[in-house]
GROMACS .gro file of C-alpha atoms in nm:
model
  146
    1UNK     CA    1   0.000   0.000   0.000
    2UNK     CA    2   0.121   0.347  -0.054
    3UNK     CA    3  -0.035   0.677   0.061
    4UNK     CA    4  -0.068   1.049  -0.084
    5UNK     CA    5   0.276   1.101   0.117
    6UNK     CA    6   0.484   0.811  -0.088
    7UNK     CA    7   0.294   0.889  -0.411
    8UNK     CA    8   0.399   1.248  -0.404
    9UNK     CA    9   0.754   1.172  -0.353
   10UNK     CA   10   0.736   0.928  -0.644
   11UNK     CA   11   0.541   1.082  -0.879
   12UNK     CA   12   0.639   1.490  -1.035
   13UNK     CA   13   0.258   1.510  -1.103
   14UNK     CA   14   0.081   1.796  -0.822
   15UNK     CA   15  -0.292   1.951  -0.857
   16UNK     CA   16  -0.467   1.954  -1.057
   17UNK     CA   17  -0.318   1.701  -1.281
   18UNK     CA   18  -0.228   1.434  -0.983
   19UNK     CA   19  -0.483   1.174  -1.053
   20UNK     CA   20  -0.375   0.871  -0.794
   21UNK     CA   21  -0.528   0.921  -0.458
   22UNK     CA   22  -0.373   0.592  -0.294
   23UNK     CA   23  -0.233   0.237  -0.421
   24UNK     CA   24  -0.389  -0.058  -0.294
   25UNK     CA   25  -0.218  -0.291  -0.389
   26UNK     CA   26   0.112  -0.356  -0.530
   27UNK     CA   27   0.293  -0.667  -0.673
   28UNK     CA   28   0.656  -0.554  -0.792
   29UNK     CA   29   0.705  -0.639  -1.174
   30UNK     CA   30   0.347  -0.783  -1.241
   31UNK     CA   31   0.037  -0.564  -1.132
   32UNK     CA   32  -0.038  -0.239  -0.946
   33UNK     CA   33  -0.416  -0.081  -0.808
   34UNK     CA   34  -0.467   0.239  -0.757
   35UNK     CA   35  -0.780   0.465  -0.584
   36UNK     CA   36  -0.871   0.816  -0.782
   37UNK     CA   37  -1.145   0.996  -0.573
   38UNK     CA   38  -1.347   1.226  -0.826
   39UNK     CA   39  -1.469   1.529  -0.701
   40UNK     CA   40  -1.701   1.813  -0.807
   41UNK     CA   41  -1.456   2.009  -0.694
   42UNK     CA   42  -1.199   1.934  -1.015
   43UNK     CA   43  -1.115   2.218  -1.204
   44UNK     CA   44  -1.218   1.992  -1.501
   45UNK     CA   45  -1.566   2.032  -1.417
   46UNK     CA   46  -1.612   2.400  -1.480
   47UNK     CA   47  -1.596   2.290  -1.807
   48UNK     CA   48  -1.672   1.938  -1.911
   49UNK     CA   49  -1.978   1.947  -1.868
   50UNK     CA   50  -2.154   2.234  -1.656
   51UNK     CA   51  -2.517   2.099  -1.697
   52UNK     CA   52  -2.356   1.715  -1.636
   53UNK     CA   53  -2.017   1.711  -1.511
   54UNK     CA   54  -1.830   1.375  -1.674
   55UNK     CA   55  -1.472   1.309  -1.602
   56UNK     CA   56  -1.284   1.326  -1.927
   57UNK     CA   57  -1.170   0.998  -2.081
   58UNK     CA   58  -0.826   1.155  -2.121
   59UNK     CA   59  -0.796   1.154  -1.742
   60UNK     CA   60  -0.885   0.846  -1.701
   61UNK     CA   61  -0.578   0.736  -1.935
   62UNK     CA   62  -0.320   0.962  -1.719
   63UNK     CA   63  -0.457   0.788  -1.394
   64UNK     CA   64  -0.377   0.486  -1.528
   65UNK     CA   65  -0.058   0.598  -1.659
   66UNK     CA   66   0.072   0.765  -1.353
   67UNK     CA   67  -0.055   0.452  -1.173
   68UNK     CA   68   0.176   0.242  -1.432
   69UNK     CA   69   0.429   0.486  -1.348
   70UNK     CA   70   0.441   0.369  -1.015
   71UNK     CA   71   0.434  -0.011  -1.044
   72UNK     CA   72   0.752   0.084  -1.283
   73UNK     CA   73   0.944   0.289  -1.063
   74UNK     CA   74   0.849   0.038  -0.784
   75UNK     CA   75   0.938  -0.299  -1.033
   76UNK     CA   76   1.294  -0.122  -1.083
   77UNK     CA   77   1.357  -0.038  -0.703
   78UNK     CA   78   1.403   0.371  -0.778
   79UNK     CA   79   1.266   0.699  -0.697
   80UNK     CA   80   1.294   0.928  -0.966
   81UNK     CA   81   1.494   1.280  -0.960
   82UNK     CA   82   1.410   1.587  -1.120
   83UNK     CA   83   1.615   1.494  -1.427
   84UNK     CA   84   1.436   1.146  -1.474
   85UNK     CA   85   1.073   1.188  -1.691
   86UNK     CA   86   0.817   0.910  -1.733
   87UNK     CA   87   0.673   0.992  -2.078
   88UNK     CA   88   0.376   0.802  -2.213
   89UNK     CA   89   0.485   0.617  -2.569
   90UNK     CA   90   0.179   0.507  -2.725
   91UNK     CA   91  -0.210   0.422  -2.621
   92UNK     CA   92  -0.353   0.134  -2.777
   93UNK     CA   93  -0.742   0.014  -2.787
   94UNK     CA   94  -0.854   0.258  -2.545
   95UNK     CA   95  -1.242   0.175  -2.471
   96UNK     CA   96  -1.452   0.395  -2.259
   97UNK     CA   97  -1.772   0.187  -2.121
   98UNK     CA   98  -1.908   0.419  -1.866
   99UNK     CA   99  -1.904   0.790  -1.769
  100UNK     CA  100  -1.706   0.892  -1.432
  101UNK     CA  101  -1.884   1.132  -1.268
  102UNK     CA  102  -1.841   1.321  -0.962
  103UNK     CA  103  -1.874   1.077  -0.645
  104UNK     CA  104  -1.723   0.855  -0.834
  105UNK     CA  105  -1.384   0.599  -0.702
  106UNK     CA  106  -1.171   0.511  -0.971
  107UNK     CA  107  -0.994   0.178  -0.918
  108UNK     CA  108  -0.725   0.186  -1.182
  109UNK     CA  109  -0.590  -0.196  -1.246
  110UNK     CA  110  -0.260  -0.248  -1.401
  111UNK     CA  111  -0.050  -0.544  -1.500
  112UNK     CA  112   0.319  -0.475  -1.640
  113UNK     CA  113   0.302  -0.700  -1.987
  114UNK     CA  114   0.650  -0.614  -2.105
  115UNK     CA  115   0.951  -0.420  -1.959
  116UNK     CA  116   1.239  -0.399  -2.257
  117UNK     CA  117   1.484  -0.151  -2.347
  118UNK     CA  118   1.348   0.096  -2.192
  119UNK     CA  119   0.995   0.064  -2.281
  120UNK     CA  120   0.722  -0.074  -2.045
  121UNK     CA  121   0.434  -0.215  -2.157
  122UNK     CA  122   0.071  -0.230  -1.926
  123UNK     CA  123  -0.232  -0.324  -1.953
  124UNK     CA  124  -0.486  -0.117  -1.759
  125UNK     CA  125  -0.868  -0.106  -1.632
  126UNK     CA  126  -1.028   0.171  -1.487
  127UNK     CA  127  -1.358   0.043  -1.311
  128UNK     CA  128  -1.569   0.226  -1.084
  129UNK     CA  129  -1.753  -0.057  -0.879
  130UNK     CA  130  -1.776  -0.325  -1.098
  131UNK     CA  131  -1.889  -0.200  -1.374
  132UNK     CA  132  -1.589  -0.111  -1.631
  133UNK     CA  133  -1.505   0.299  -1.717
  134UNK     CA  134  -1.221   0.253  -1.944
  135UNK     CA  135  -0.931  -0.003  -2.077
  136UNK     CA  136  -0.679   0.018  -2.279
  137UNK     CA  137  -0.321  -0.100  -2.325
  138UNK     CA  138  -0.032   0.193  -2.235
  139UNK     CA  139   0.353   0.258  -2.370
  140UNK     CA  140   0.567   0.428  -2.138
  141UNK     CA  141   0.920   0.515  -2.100
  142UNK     CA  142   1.172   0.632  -1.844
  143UNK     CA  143   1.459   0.925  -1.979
  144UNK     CA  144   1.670   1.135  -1.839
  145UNK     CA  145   1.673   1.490  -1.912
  146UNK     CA  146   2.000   1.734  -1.900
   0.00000   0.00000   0.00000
């Protein structure tokens, strides 16, 4: 388990564009969950929408990339500095099957499928309940910046 305390030092992400509330659960180098609490309160929901406030699908991607972000850095044993980035790489059959809306809990699921050269592969799931908000499979790399 990690809380917002661990997360923060781990991840370079702060408001509004933090999206992992807590990890649940954590197996190093095979599968990571992750809590998102969505509030009305989000900046997002000025906007999207004011008459029926959904959380973008977008969002739900970067949860569940900053959630893979932390089963990597977790798999490898390292904290990252403020020259190491965590870039996404590439998104593949993303599927959105339910709105988020405010209220909501956003257990992100991710398993590690492939860590090589650099590149780590996850699959993810974004439920809220049971029911299933979003899935897709992520691309992410680790680089160091001068």
């Amino acid at each position: 388990m990690m809380d917002i305390h661990r997360i923060l030092k781990q991840l370079p992400h702060r408001y509004p564009i933090l999206l992992v509330d807590r990890v649940l659960d954590v197996q190093k180098g095979v599968r990571i969950r992750a809590l998102k609490n969505v509030s009305v309160n989000e900046p997002v929901f000025t906007g999207h929408f004011p008459h029926r406030p959904v959380f973008p699908g977008v969002l739900m991607l970067e949860a569940m990339a900053q959630t893979a972000a932390l089963l990597a850095f977790e798999t490898l044993g390292v904290t990252p500095d403020d020259k190491t980035v965590y870039y996404f790489a590439g998104i593949d059959g993303a599927r959105f099957k339910r709105p988020v809306e405010p209220g909501d809990q956003l257990v992100m699921d991710v398993t590690l499928q492939r860590m090589k050269a650099g590149i780590f592969k996850f699959k993810g799931t974004a439920r809220v309940g049971d029911d299933v908000a979003c899935e897709a499979e992520l691309m992410c790399t680790m680089r160091t910046i001068a």
